[in-house]
Structures are given as structure tokens and as C-alpha cells.
């Protein structure tokens, strides 16, 4: 087996580019660069739905679906985190037409997709932020493409019933500023709103608009700056947020794109600027966290001047991983061809059954 140079070292809070492989059963083994998509984690894979790229022509991407939906991707991809393999999934039924600036959450083995924009691109867009708490899906704010809102709605997933939680009419100063491309997190009976803005502005993160679910009222939560630098994250929209504590990465304020990673403690509400940055600033990207605490990021806009998108996959461990994960990373570092060996060979070598099974658990390729 061929080996990699250098000594393997497990390092949390360090961004690592992931070199993806394509599923050769598919005529398009790797996804094209995109933004405005969403990813969710399930098991040992993450799944990416939709996206947008006006820079790719129909001659560059000879795909029947792309010819019909460009510049939007009507695609669902699976990325197996054990062997770093992309597979385009063939689904049944009608795939949604709203393919960019939607929201998505994971519910058991399902991905729930809400809102977004279809063609003609930009004529309408929800850009709402959603989060899932037990059997409730909460939706906050967004835009129609022309008007912004900060309304709060709830979908009872057991009964399939929508309910508007925020008052239909409020005092002008009772609700926070309307916005889009924000993120929300539910914690202890409250919805916290992170950033967002409008086409010409971004909201700051020194105070978080907070919707108290039992009282159905808006309030504001004061956050504390990083204890070492005395600074807060800069205002931003089009960033990503993950609830493991709360981590936010990247984003855009209308002038500058960001590569920084911040953590907010939901007990003390103190920000901590983490000592790492992604290889390039990103916005309109997507991120998800595995059960073991590894954040994967895919796609996004990486160049402000050229409005250039990427298909890069990057991961960062937010904590110390399990020994089994560290051992597998080390084995693949020294023997990159290990994941491609036959299952019988891997089992004879002592590779755990769950890893061998996950290497074979690839959803059938598209086409």
C-alpha cells in the first residue's frame, strides 16, 4: 500500500481540507461548485441538497437535469465521511423546485427542507431560518424577495398543523429588525437569532433577538465578549451556525467575507474566538456536525470580486474525537488506499465491522 508523508497528529479546532472521491458508477462523480445549498448529517454521512451557480454554463456541465434547472442544482448528494466518497442519489417522487436559500434540518433518517427559491431565480425567496426541537419545527423571519419579516411560526410535526406564534400586530419597537440569511437555535424554551440582515446591511451579535416560547414575546439577550480579546464577532449574514454550544463560521457583511470560527456558551452567553480559520473566507456555504462532534463544511462563495464558488469539503473537530475515529483517521493517513480494499480483507486485518459496513453503505448512484 502507498503511504502518506508526515506524521499523523489528531488536532481539534484545526480546519482540514478533505480530498473527496467520486462514485464511478455515476457519470458526474463529484458535485459542482455551488452556494445556497444545505447539508445535514445522518450516521456516518452528510447529505447536500440544492444549490446555485450562475458561473457554470450548460456546456460545462452536460447533465440533463442541469440543462433544465440551471443555474439551480436539482440534486441530492451523499458524502460518506468514512471513505470521503460522494454519491449522487436517485430519488423517487417529485423533488422540490425550490433549490437555493432554503433551510434544512435532520429528523431521524429524514431531511426536512423548507422554503427557498425556484426559477425564475430571485423572483421569490423565503430565506427563513428554521430549527427543530423535539416534534416542533420553528421558522423565523425571511424574505419574499421584496419584503422582510421576523414572524415566528411553528409546525407541529405530529399533527401537521402550522401556528403563528408571534402576534399579528405588534408595537413598532416590540420586535427585532426584520431580516434574512440569519440562523436560529432553540435552547431552554427560547429561540435565539444569530446575525442576518438585508441586502445592504448585516445585524450585529452583541445582542441576540430572543423569542420566549412560553410567553410568545420578543426580548433581547446580551452576550459577553471574548475574555481574552474583549471582542465580539463582527456583524454578518449568510454564515452558518451549529448547536454544540453554538458555533458560527464565516459569513458576509456586505463588504467583507469571514473565515473565523466563534463559540457561544449558552449558559454564560460569552463569546470565544477560536484559534483557527478556514482556508478561505466563505459565505452562502453550509455546515453540519456529526454525532461525535466533527463539523463538515461544503461549498459556498469564496471570492468576493469574481463571485466564485467552491466545491471544497473541509472538516474541523470541535472537541476530542473518539479513539476509534482517531485510529481510523491515522490508518487512512498512512494507507490512503485502505478504504478501497475488499470487505473480507479489511475484516481479516481487524478493521471493525461498523467501519466495513459503512464503507459499503453507499446509496445507489444516480443514472
mmCIF file of N, CA and C in Angstrom, residues 37-172:
data_model
loop_
_atom_site.group_PDB
_atom_site.id
_atom_site.type_symbol
_atom_site.label_atom_id
_atom_site.label_comp_id
_atom_site.label_asym_id
_atom_site.label_seq_id
_atom_site.Cartn_x
_atom_site.Cartn_y
_atom_site.Cartn_z
ATOM 1 N N UNK A 37 -26.954 26.038 -0.924
ATOM 2 C CA UNK A 37 -27.417 24.682 -0.659
ATOM 3 C C UNK A 37 -27.501 24.477 0.856
ATOM 4 N N UNK A 38 -27.917 23.296 1.287
ATOM 5 C CA UNK A 38 -27.926 22.948 2.706
ATOM 6 C C UNK A 38 -27.467 21.504 2.882
ATOM 7 N N UNK A 39 -26.743 21.247 3.993
ATOM 8 C CA UNK A 39 -26.339 19.884 4.302
ATOM 9 C C UNK A 39 -26.813 19.515 5.705
ATOM 10 N N UNK A 40 -27.092 18.226 5.898
ATOM 11 C CA UNK A 40 -27.413 17.674 7.214
ATOM 12 C C UNK A 40 -26.635 16.378 7.379
ATOM 13 N N UNK A 41 -26.321 16.032 8.625
ATOM 14 C CA UNK A 41 -25.615 14.794 8.928
ATOM 15 C C UNK A 41 -26.602 13.724 9.362
ATOM 16 N N UNK A 42 -26.317 12.487 8.957
ATOM 17 C CA UNK A 42 -27.061 11.330 9.435
ATOM 18 C C UNK A 42 -26.122 10.141 9.429
ATOM 19 N N UNK A 43 -25.912 9.559 10.608
ATOM 20 C CA UNK A 43 -24.989 8.442 10.698
ATOM 21 C C UNK A 43 -23.582 8.865 10.338
ATOM 22 N N UNK A 44 -22.974 8.129 9.425
ATOM 23 C CA UNK A 44 -21.603 8.406 9.013
ATOM 24 C C UNK A 44 -21.544 9.101 7.658
ATOM 25 N N UNK A 45 -22.610 9.824 7.312
ATOM 26 C CA UNK A 45 -22.662 10.569 6.054
ATOM 27 C C UNK A 45 -23.276 11.932 6.295
ATOM 28 N N UNK A 46 -22.988 12.875 5.373
ATOM 29 C CA UNK A 46 -23.813 14.068 5.309
ATOM 30 C C UNK A 46 -24.402 14.159 3.913
ATOM 31 N N UNK A 47 -25.534 14.861 3.829
ATOM 32 C CA UNK A 47 -26.308 14.939 2.594
ATOM 33 C C UNK A 47 -26.468 16.398 2.209
ATOM 34 N N UNK A 48 -26.260 16.698 0.928
ATOM 35 C CA UNK A 48 -26.356 18.060 0.411
ATOM 36 C C UNK A 48 -27.487 18.136 -0.601
ATOM 37 N N UNK A 49 -28.367 19.134 -0.398
ATOM 38 C CA UNK A 49 -29.491 19.309 -1.319
ATOM 39 C C UNK A 49 -29.448 20.702 -1.935
ATOM 40 N N UNK A 50 -29.647 20.743 -3.270
ATOM 41 C CA UNK A 50 -29.812 22.007 -3.979
ATOM 42 C C UNK A 50 -28.524 22.770 -4.182
ATOM 43 N N UNK A 51 -28.689 24.077 -4.431
ATOM 44 C CA UNK A 51 -27.555 24.956 -4.666
ATOM 45 C C UNK A 51 -27.727 25.787 -5.914
ATOM 46 N N UNK A 52 -26.751 26.656 -6.145
ATOM 47 C CA UNK A 52 -26.863 27.696 -7.179
ATOM 48 C C UNK A 52 -25.476 28.041 -7.675
ATOM 49 N N UNK A 53 -25.313 28.181 -8.995
ATOM 50 C CA UNK A 53 -24.055 28.659 -9.550
ATOM 51 C C UNK A 53 -24.287 29.237 -10.946
ATOM 52 N N UNK A 54 -24.333 30.568 -11.063
ATOM 53 C CA UNK A 54 -24.577 31.184 -12.369
ATOM 54 C C UNK A 54 -23.344 31.194 -13.265
ATOM 55 N N UNK A 55 -22.185 30.767 -12.720
ATOM 56 C CA UNK A 55 -20.946 30.784 -13.487
ATOM 57 C C UNK A 55 -20.770 29.550 -14.371
ATOM 58 N N UNK A 56 -21.566 28.503 -14.114
ATOM 59 C CA UNK A 56 -21.426 27.258 -14.877
ATOM 60 C C UNK A 56 -22.403 27.265 -16.039
ATOM 61 N N UNK A 57 -21.902 27.016 -17.240
ATOM 62 C CA UNK A 57 -22.750 27.008 -18.426
ATOM 63 C C UNK A 57 -23.287 25.606 -18.685
ATOM 64 N N UNK A 58 -24.239 25.509 -19.576
ATOM 65 C CA UNK A 58 -24.786 24.203 -19.937
ATOM 66 C C UNK A 58 -23.768 23.380 -20.717
ATOM 67 N N UNK A 59 -22.768 24.028 -21.297
ATOM 68 C CA UNK A 59 -21.722 23.290 -21.999
ATOM 69 C C UNK A 59 -20.692 22.712 -21.025
ATOM 70 N N UNK A 60 -20.520 23.362 -19.873
ATOM 71 C CA UNK A 60 -19.551 22.886 -18.892
ATOM 72 C C UNK A 60 -20.076 21.704 -18.086
ATOM 73 N N UNK A 61 -21.373 21.631 -17.909
ATOM 74 C CA UNK A 61 -21.974 20.587 -17.097
ATOM 75 C C UNK A 61 -23.035 19.892 -17.944
ATOM 76 N N UNK A 62 -22.637 18.809 -18.585
ATOM 77 C CA UNK A 62 -23.524 18.102 -19.514
ATOM 78 C C UNK A 62 -24.404 17.117 -18.748
ATOM 79 N N UNK A 63 -25.387 17.676 -18.072
ATOM 80 C CA UNK A 63 -26.298 16.898 -17.252
ATOM 81 C C UNK A 63 -27.721 17.271 -17.643
ATOM 82 N N UNK A 64 -28.558 16.265 -17.851
ATOM 83 C CA UNK A 64 -29.912 16.527 -18.336
ATOM 84 C C UNK A 64 -30.708 17.420 -17.391
ATOM 85 N N UNK A 65 -30.589 17.154 -16.083
ATOM 86 C CA UNK A 65 -31.324 17.975 -15.120
ATOM 87 C C UNK A 65 -30.813 19.400 -15.107
ATOM 88 N N UNK A 66 -29.492 19.574 -15.165
ATOM 89 C CA UNK A 66 -28.894 20.910 -15.171
ATOM 90 C C UNK A 66 -29.346 21.719 -16.386
ATOM 91 N N UNK A 67 -29.501 21.065 -17.504
ATOM 92 C CA UNK A 67 -29.951 21.774 -18.697
ATOM 93 C C UNK A 67 -31.327 22.401 -18.469
ATOM 94 N N UNK A 68 -32.131 21.769 -17.612
ATOM 95 C CA UNK A 68 -33.482 22.252 -17.356
ATOM 96 C C UNK A 68 -33.548 23.243 -16.206
ATOM 97 N N UNK A 69 -32.707 23.067 -15.173
ATOM 98 C CA UNK A 69 -32.867 23.850 -13.934
ATOM 99 C C UNK A 69 -31.801 24.911 -13.723
ATOM 100 N N UNK A 70 -30.743 24.953 -14.561
ATOM 101 C CA UNK A 70 -29.644 25.895 -14.298
ATOM 102 C C UNK A 70 -30.165 27.321 -14.217
ATOM 103 N N UNK A 71 -29.614 28.167 -13.343
ATOM 104 C CA UNK A 71 -28.390 27.971 -12.543
ATOM 105 C C UNK A 71 -28.615 27.309 -11.193
ATOM 106 N N UNK A 72 -29.740 26.593 -11.028
ATOM 107 C CA UNK A 72 -30.038 25.890 -9.787
ATOM 108 C C UNK A 72 -29.788 24.401 -9.955
ATOM 109 N N UNK A 73 -29.271 23.768 -8.879
ATOM 110 C CA UNK A 73 -28.986 22.331 -8.910
ATOM 111 C C UNK A 73 -30.140 21.556 -8.274
ATOM 112 N N UNK A 74 -30.855 20.786 -9.074
ATOM 113 C CA UNK A 74 -31.891 19.902 -8.524
ATOM 114 C C UNK A 74 -31.233 18.551 -8.248
ATOM 115 N N UNK A 75 -30.420 18.542 -7.201
ATOM 116 C CA UNK A 75 -29.585 17.385 -6.901
ATOM 117 C C UNK A 75 -29.555 17.115 -5.402
ATOM 118 N N UNK A 76 -29.432 15.817 -5.073
ATOM 119 C CA UNK A 76 -29.191 15.370 -3.707
ATOM 120 C C UNK A 76 -27.946 14.494 -3.722
ATOM 121 N N UNK A 77 -26.961 14.862 -2.902
ATOM 122 C CA UNK A 77 -25.694 14.147 -2.838
ATOM 123 C C UNK A 77 -25.461 13.593 -1.435
ATOM 124 N N UNK A 78 -24.814 12.442 -1.397
ATOM 125 C CA UNK A 78 -24.387 11.837 -0.135
ATOM 126 C C UNK A 78 -22.864 11.863 -0.074
ATOM 127 N N UNK A 79 -22.311 12.301 1.066
ATOM 128 C CA UNK A 79 -20.871 12.254 1.280
ATOM 129 C C UNK A 79 -20.599 11.309 2.437
ATOM 130 N N UNK A 80 -19.971 10.169 2.141
ATOM 131 C CA UNK A 80 -19.622 9.186 3.154
ATOM 132 C C UNK A 80 -18.354 9.659 3.866
ATOM 133 N N UNK A 81 -18.467 9.988 5.165
ATOM 134 C CA UNK A 81 -17.330 10.566 5.887
ATOM 135 C C UNK A 81 -16.258 9.538 6.229
ATOM 136 N N UNK A 82 -16.576 8.244 6.091
ATOM 137 C CA UNK A 82 -15.589 7.207 6.405
ATOM 138 C C UNK A 82 -14.593 7.038 5.266
ATOM 139 N N UNK A 83 -15.094 7.081 4.015
ATOM 140 C CA UNK A 83 -14.184 6.920 2.878
ATOM 141 C C UNK A 83 -14.131 8.157 1.986
ATOM 142 N N UNK A 84 -14.756 9.258 2.427
ATOM 143 C CA UNK A 84 -14.710 10.542 1.707
ATOM 144 C C UNK A 84 -15.211 10.417 0.267
ATOM 145 N N UNK A 85 -16.286 9.674 0.085
ATOM 146 C CA UNK A 85 -16.816 9.412 -1.255
ATOM 147 C C UNK A 85 -18.156 10.118 -1.453
ATOM 148 N N UNK A 86 -18.253 10.831 -2.580
ATOM 149 C CA UNK A 86 -19.512 11.449 -2.990
ATOM 150 C C UNK A 86 -20.326 10.467 -3.835
ATOM 151 N N UNK A 87 -21.640 10.457 -3.627
ATOM 152 C CA UNK A 87 -22.549 9.701 -4.476
ATOM 153 C C UNK A 87 -23.784 10.559 -4.733
ATOM 154 N N UNK A 88 -24.149 10.700 -5.990
ATOM 155 C CA UNK A 88 -25.377 11.402 -6.318
ATOM 156 C C UNK A 88 -26.545 10.429 -6.197
ATOM 157 N N UNK A 89 -27.571 10.836 -5.474
ATOM 158 C CA UNK A 89 -28.665 9.933 -5.121
ATOM 159 C C UNK A 89 -29.817 10.065 -6.112
ATOM 160 N N UNK A 90 -30.312 8.938 -6.533
ATOM 161 C CA UNK A 90 -31.521 8.910 -7.346
ATOM 162 C C UNK A 90 -32.706 8.737 -6.426
ATOM 163 N N UNK A 91 -33.580 9.707 -6.397
ATOM 164 C CA UNK A 91 -34.741 9.631 -5.530
ATOM 165 C C UNK A 91 -35.996 9.276 -6.311
ATOM 166 N N UNK A 92 -37.036 8.945 -5.598
ATOM 167 C CA UNK A 92 -38.339 8.713 -6.215
ATOM 168 C C UNK A 92 -39.278 9.837 -5.801
ATOM 169 N N UNK A 93 -40.336 10.009 -6.544
ATOM 170 C CA UNK A 93 -41.269 11.085 -6.251
ATOM 171 C C UNK A 93 -40.799 12.392 -6.859
ATOM 172 N N UNK A 94 -41.490 13.468 -6.517
ATOM 173 C CA UNK A 94 -41.169 14.770 -7.075
ATOM 174 C C UNK A 94 -40.189 15.524 -6.205
ATOM 175 N N UNK A 95 -39.003 15.813 -6.735
ATOM 176 C CA UNK A 95 -38.019 16.578 -5.987
ATOM 177 C C UNK A 95 -38.423 18.052 -5.993
ATOM 178 N N UNK A 96 -38.237 18.770 -4.883
ATOM 179 C CA UNK A 96 -38.627 20.181 -4.837
ATOM 180 C C UNK A 96 -37.960 21.015 -5.926
ATOM 181 N N UNK A 97 -38.647 22.065 -6.335
ATOM 182 C CA UNK A 97 -38.114 23.004 -7.321
ATOM 183 C C UNK A 97 -37.405 24.182 -6.651
ATOM 184 N N UNK A 98 -37.660 24.397 -5.342
ATOM 185 C CA UNK A 98 -37.010 25.485 -4.605
ATOM 186 C C UNK A 98 -35.642 24.990 -4.154
ATOM 187 N N UNK A 99 -34.606 25.412 -4.837
ATOM 188 C CA UNK A 99 -33.307 24.752 -4.751
ATOM 189 C C UNK A 99 -32.190 25.605 -4.178
ATOM 190 N N UNK A 100 -32.459 26.846 -3.795
ATOM 191 C CA UNK A 100 -31.420 27.699 -3.218
ATOM 192 C C UNK A 100 -32.012 28.531 -2.096
ATOM 193 N N UNK A 101 -31.174 28.864 -1.124
ATOM 194 C CA UNK A 101 -31.566 29.680 0.027
ATOM 195 C C UNK A 101 -32.725 29.068 0.796
ATOM 196 N N UNK A 102 -32.809 27.735 0.788
ATOM 197 C CA UNK A 102 -33.785 27.038 1.603
ATOM 198 C C UNK A 102 -33.154 26.728 2.963
ATOM 199 N N UNK A 103 -33.929 26.138 3.843
ATOM 200 C CA UNK A 103 -33.427 25.652 5.123
ATOM 201 C C UNK A 103 -33.637 24.146 5.180
ATOM 202 N N UNK A 104 -32.819 23.474 5.979
ATOM 203 C CA UNK A 104 -32.961 22.023 6.110
ATOM 204 C C UNK A 104 -32.538 21.592 7.506
ATOM 205 N N UNK A 105 -33.233 20.605 8.042
ATOM 206 C CA UNK A 105 -32.880 20.020 9.332
ATOM 207 C C UNK A 105 -32.988 18.516 9.212
ATOM 208 N N UNK A 106 -32.311 17.809 10.118
ATOM 209 C CA UNK A 106 -32.368 16.362 10.136
ATOM 210 C C UNK A 106 -33.368 15.909 11.184
ATOM 211 N N UNK A 107 -34.274 15.024 10.809
ATOM 212 C CA UNK A 107 -35.248 14.432 11.721
ATOM 213 C C UNK A 107 -35.157 12.920 11.566
ATOM 214 N N UNK A 108 -34.434 12.261 12.474
ATOM 215 C CA UNK A 108 -34.215 10.825 12.343
ATOM 216 C C UNK A 108 -33.529 10.528 11.025
ATOM 217 N N UNK A 109 -34.083 9.615 10.207
ATOM 218 C CA UNK A 109 -33.473 9.301 8.914
ATOM 219 C C UNK A 109 -33.939 10.241 7.802
ATOM 220 N N UNK A 110 -34.604 11.335 8.147
ATOM 221 C CA UNK A 110 -35.181 12.222 7.142
ATOM 222 C C UNK A 110 -34.511 13.593 7.137
ATOM 223 N N UNK A 111 -34.485 14.207 5.958
ATOM 224 C CA UNK A 111 -34.107 15.601 5.812
ATOM 225 C C UNK A 111 -35.371 16.397 5.530
ATOM 226 N N UNK A 112 -35.656 17.386 6.383
ATOM 227 C CA UNK A 112 -36.797 18.267 6.170
ATOM 228 C C UNK A 112 -36.308 19.543 5.512
ATOM 229 N N UNK A 113 -36.868 19.878 4.359
ATOM 230 C CA UNK A 113 -36.468 21.056 3.596
ATOM 231 C C UNK A 113 -37.611 22.057 3.617
ATOM 232 N N UNK A 114 -37.271 23.323 3.911
ATOM 233 C CA UNK A 114 -38.299 24.348 3.979
ATOM 234 C C UNK A 114 -37.882 25.572 3.175
ATOM 235 N N UNK A 115 -38.826 26.100 2.391
ATOM 236 C CA UNK A 115 -38.612 27.377 1.710
ATOM 237 C C UNK A 115 -37.618 27.290 0.569
ATOM 238 N N UNK A 116 -37.046 28.443 0.242
ATOM 239 C CA UNK A 116 -36.087 28.537 -0.843
ATOM 240 C C UNK A 116 -36.656 29.256 -2.048
ATOM 241 N N UNK A 117 -35.850 29.337 -3.094
ATOM 242 C CA UNK A 117 -36.272 29.994 -4.316
ATOM 243 C C UNK A 117 -36.183 29.030 -5.489
ATOM 244 N N UNK A 118 -37.088 29.188 -6.427
ATOM 245 C CA UNK A 118 -37.096 28.383 -7.641
ATOM 246 C C UNK A 118 -36.780 29.294 -8.818
ATOM 247 N N UNK A 119 -37.105 28.864 -10.000
ATOM 248 C CA UNK A 119 -36.937 29.686 -11.190
ATOM 249 C C UNK A 119 -38.237 30.409 -11.520
ATOM 250 N N UNK A 120 -38.220 31.664 -12.022
ATOM 251 C CA UNK A 120 -37.010 32.450 -12.272
ATOM 252 C C UNK A 120 -36.318 32.796 -10.968
ATOM 253 N N UNK A 121 -35.012 32.629 -10.931
ATOM 254 C CA UNK A 121 -34.248 32.780 -9.703
ATOM 255 C C UNK A 121 -34.386 34.181 -9.145
ATOM 256 N N UNK A 122 -34.695 34.269 -7.832
ATOM 257 C CA UNK A 122 -34.749 35.550 -7.163
ATOM 258 C C UNK A 122 -36.097 36.234 -7.194
ATOM 259 N N UNK A 123 -37.054 35.726 -8.015
ATOM 260 C CA UNK A 123 -38.376 36.355 -8.035
ATOM 261 C C UNK A 123 -39.076 36.217 -6.692
ATOM 262 N N UNK A 124 -38.816 35.097 -6.009
ATOM 263 C CA UNK A 124 -39.343 34.903 -4.662
ATOM 264 C C UNK A 124 -38.371 34.033 -3.893
ATOM 265 N N UNK A 125 -38.275 34.292 -2.604
ATOM 266 C CA UNK A 125 -37.341 33.537 -1.785
ATOM 267 C C UNK A 125 -37.769 33.620 -0.334
ATOM 268 N N UNK A 126 -37.723 32.493 0.379
ATOM 269 C CA UNK A 126 -38.101 32.535 1.790
ATOM 270 C C UNK A 126 -36.918 32.952 2.656
ATOM 271 N N UNK A 127 -35.742 32.314 2.428
ATOM 272 C CA UNK A 127 -34.550 32.601 3.218
ATOM 273 C C UNK A 127 -34.841 32.582 4.718
ATOM 274 N N UNK A 128 -35.844 31.814 5.132
ATOM 275 C CA UNK A 128 -36.187 31.734 6.545
ATOM 276 C C UNK A 128 -35.169 30.876 7.283
ATOM 277 N N UNK A 129 -35.048 31.139 8.568
ATOM 278 C CA UNK A 129 -34.212 30.273 9.428
ATOM 279 C C UNK A 129 -35.123 29.318 10.157
ATOM 280 N N UNK A 130 -34.734 28.044 10.228
ATOM 281 C CA UNK A 130 -35.543 27.044 10.921
ATOM 282 C C UNK A 130 -34.679 26.287 11.917
ATOM 283 N N UNK A 131 -35.331 25.743 12.932
ATOM 284 C CA UNK A 131 -34.666 24.818 13.848
ATOM 285 C C UNK A 131 -35.683 23.809 14.330
ATOM 286 N N UNK A 132 -35.188 22.675 14.786
ATOM 287 C CA UNK A 132 -36.038 21.564 15.198
ATOM 288 C C UNK A 132 -35.841 21.332 16.683
ATOM 289 N N UNK A 133 -36.943 21.212 17.423
ATOM 290 C CA UNK A 133 -36.879 20.893 18.847
ATOM 291 C C UNK A 133 -37.960 19.863 19.142
ATOM 292 N N UNK A 134 -37.510 18.647 19.415
ATOM 293 C CA UNK A 134 -38.418 17.519 19.629
ATOM 294 C C UNK A 134 -39.352 17.375 18.436
ATOM 295 N N UNK A 135 -40.640 17.569 18.600
ATOM 296 C CA UNK A 135 -41.581 17.370 17.491
ATOM 297 C C UNK A 135 -42.101 18.693 16.942
ATOM 298 N N UNK A 136 -41.341 19.773 17.137
ATOM 299 C CA UNK A 136 -41.740 21.089 16.652
ATOM 300 C C UNK A 136 -40.680 21.648 15.708
ATOM 301 N N UNK A 137 -41.142 22.200 14.578
ATOM 302 C CA UNK A 137 -40.262 22.888 13.641
ATOM 303 C C UNK A 137 -40.572 24.376 13.731
ATOM 304 N N UNK A 138 -39.574 25.183 14.108
ATOM 305 C CA UNK A 138 -39.767 26.619 14.258
ATOM 306 C C UNK A 138 -39.166 27.354 13.064
ATOM 307 N N UNK A 139 -39.905 28.331 12.571
ATOM 308 C CA UNK A 139 -39.492 29.120 11.417
ATOM 309 C C UNK A 139 -39.507 30.594 11.821
ATOM 310 N N UNK A 140 -38.408 31.293 11.558
ATOM 311 C CA UNK A 140 -38.295 32.696 11.965
ATOM 312 C C UNK A 140 -37.845 33.540 10.788
ATOM 313 N N UNK A 141 -38.623 34.595 10.506
ATOM 314 C CA UNK A 141 -38.216 35.630 9.567
ATOM 315 C C UNK A 141 -38.063 35.158 8.143
ATOM 316 N N UNK A 142 -37.266 35.910 7.371
ATOM 317 C CA UNK A 142 -37.032 35.606 5.972
ATOM 318 C C UNK A 142 -37.500 36.729 5.072
ATOM 319 N N UNK A 143 -37.524 36.444 3.792
ATOM 320 C CA UNK A 143 -37.930 37.443 2.814
ATOM 321 C C UNK A 143 -38.691 36.787 1.677
ATOM 322 N N UNK A 144 -39.559 37.538 1.075
ATOM 323 C CA UNK A 144 -40.266 37.085 -0.119
ATOM 324 C C UNK A 144 -39.473 37.412 -1.374
ATOM 325 N N UNK A 145 -38.343 38.076 -1.210
ATOM 326 C CA UNK A 145 -37.584 38.608 -2.328
ATOM 327 C C UNK A 145 -37.772 40.115 -2.436
ATOM 328 N N UNK A 146 -38.828 40.622 -1.801
ATOM 329 C CA UNK A 146 -39.133 42.058 -1.840
ATOM 330 C C UNK A 146 -39.365 42.626 -0.439
ATOM 331 N N UNK A 147 -39.954 41.826 0.450
ATOM 332 C CA UNK A 147 -40.234 42.267 1.802
ATOM 333 C C UNK A 147 -39.574 41.319 2.800
ATOM 334 N N UNK A 148 -39.176 41.884 3.963
ATOM 335 C CA UNK A 148 -38.545 41.102 5.017
ATOM 336 C C UNK A 148 -39.512 40.947 6.182
ATOM 337 N N UNK A 149 -39.279 39.923 7.001
ATOM 338 C CA UNK A 149 -40.138 39.705 8.163
ATOM 339 C C UNK A 149 -39.313 39.163 9.315
ATOM 340 N N UNK A 150 -39.930 39.132 10.484
ATOM 341 C CA UNK A 150 -39.352 38.490 11.655
ATOM 342 C C UNK A 150 -40.438 37.670 12.360
ATOM 343 N N UNK A 151 -41.441 37.245 11.573
ATOM 344 C CA UNK A 151 -42.531 36.431 12.111
ATOM 345 C C UNK A 151 -42.006 35.088 12.615
ATOM 346 N N UNK A 152 -42.690 34.546 13.614
ATOM 347 C CA UNK A 152 -42.342 33.239 14.174
ATOM 348 C C UNK A 152 -43.516 32.287 13.952
ATOM 349 N N UNK A 153 -43.233 31.163 13.321
ATOM 350 C CA UNK A 153 -44.251 30.140 13.092
ATOM 351 C C UNK A 153 -43.744 28.799 13.623
ATOM 352 N N UNK A 154 -44.676 27.925 13.912
ATOM 353 C CA UNK A 154 -44.335 26.599 14.431
ATOM 354 C C UNK A 154 -45.155 25.547 13.698
ATOM 355 N N UNK A 155 -44.486 24.484 13.275
ATOM 356 C CA UNK A 155 -45.157 23.340 12.670
ATOM 357 C C UNK A 155 -45.109 22.171 13.638
ATOM 358 N N UNK A 156 -46.268 21.718 14.081
ATOM 359 C CA UNK A 156 -46.361 20.526 14.917
ATOM 360 C C UNK A 156 -46.231 19.308 13.996
ATOM 361 N N UNK A 157 -45.105 18.627 14.098
ATOM 362 C CA UNK A 157 -44.821 17.532 13.165
ATOM 363 C C UNK A 157 -45.682 16.305 13.434
ATOM 364 N N UNK A 158 -46.252 16.191 14.617
ATOM 365 C CA UNK A 158 -47.098 15.040 14.902
ATOM 366 C C UNK A 158 -48.491 15.219 14.319
ATOM 367 N N UNK A 159 -48.960 16.484 14.233
ATOM 368 C CA UNK A 159 -50.300 16.750 13.721
ATOM 369 C C UNK A 159 -50.300 17.406 12.350
ATOM 370 N N UNK A 160 -49.135 17.891 11.911
ATOM 371 C CA UNK A 160 -49.060 18.555 10.621
ATOM 372 C C UNK A 160 -49.792 19.875 10.589
ATOM 373 N N UNK A 161 -49.780 20.604 11.711
ATOM 374 C CA UNK A 161 -50.532 21.856 11.825
ATOM 375 C C UNK A 161 -49.561 23.014 12.055
ATOM 376 N N UNK A 162 -49.741 24.093 11.253
ATOM 377 C CA UNK A 162 -48.958 25.318 11.422
ATOM 378 C C UNK A 162 -49.652 26.243 12.410
ATOM 379 N N UNK A 163 -48.847 27.004 13.153
ATOM 380 C CA UNK A 163 -49.380 28.008 14.069
ATOM 381 C C UNK A 163 -48.455 29.216 14.082
ATOM 382 N N UNK A 164 -49.016 30.420 13.974
ATOM 383 C CA UNK A 164 -48.208 31.625 14.104
ATOM 384 C C UNK A 164 -48.086 31.956 15.582
ATOM 385 N N UNK A 165 -46.844 32.049 16.050
ATOM 386 C CA UNK A 165 -46.602 32.293 17.463
ATOM 387 C C UNK A 165 -46.458 33.775 17.774
ATOM 388 N N UNK A 166 -45.846 34.518 16.867
ATOM 389 C CA UNK A 166 -45.679 35.944 17.116
ATOM 390 C C UNK A 166 -46.992 36.667 16.862
ATOM 391 N N UNK A 167 -47.258 37.751 17.598
ATOM 392 C CA UNK A 167 -48.517 38.485 17.405
ATOM 393 C C UNK A 167 -48.648 38.997 15.977
ATOM 394 N N UNK A 168 -49.871 39.023 15.475
ATOM 395 C CA UNK A 168 -50.107 39.522 14.126
ATOM 396 C C UNK A 168 -49.805 41.014 14.034
ATOM 397 N N UNK A 169 -50.077 41.750 15.107
ATOM 398 C CA UNK A 169 -49.798 43.185 15.142
ATOM 399 C C UNK A 169 -49.038 43.482 16.422
ATOM 400 N N UNK A 170 -47.884 44.139 16.314
ATOM 401 C CA UNK A 170 -47.091 44.465 17.485
ATOM 402 C C UNK A 170 -46.689 45.923 17.445
ATOM 403 N N UNK A 171 -46.238 46.405 18.578
ATOM 404 C CA UNK A 171 -45.691 47.758 18.652
ATOM 405 C C UNK A 171 -44.442 47.824 17.782
ATOM 406 N N UNK A 172 -44.194 48.937 17.102
ATOM 407 C CA UNK A 172 -43.050 49.026 16.190
ATOM 408 C C UNK A 172 -41.717 48.650 16.824
#
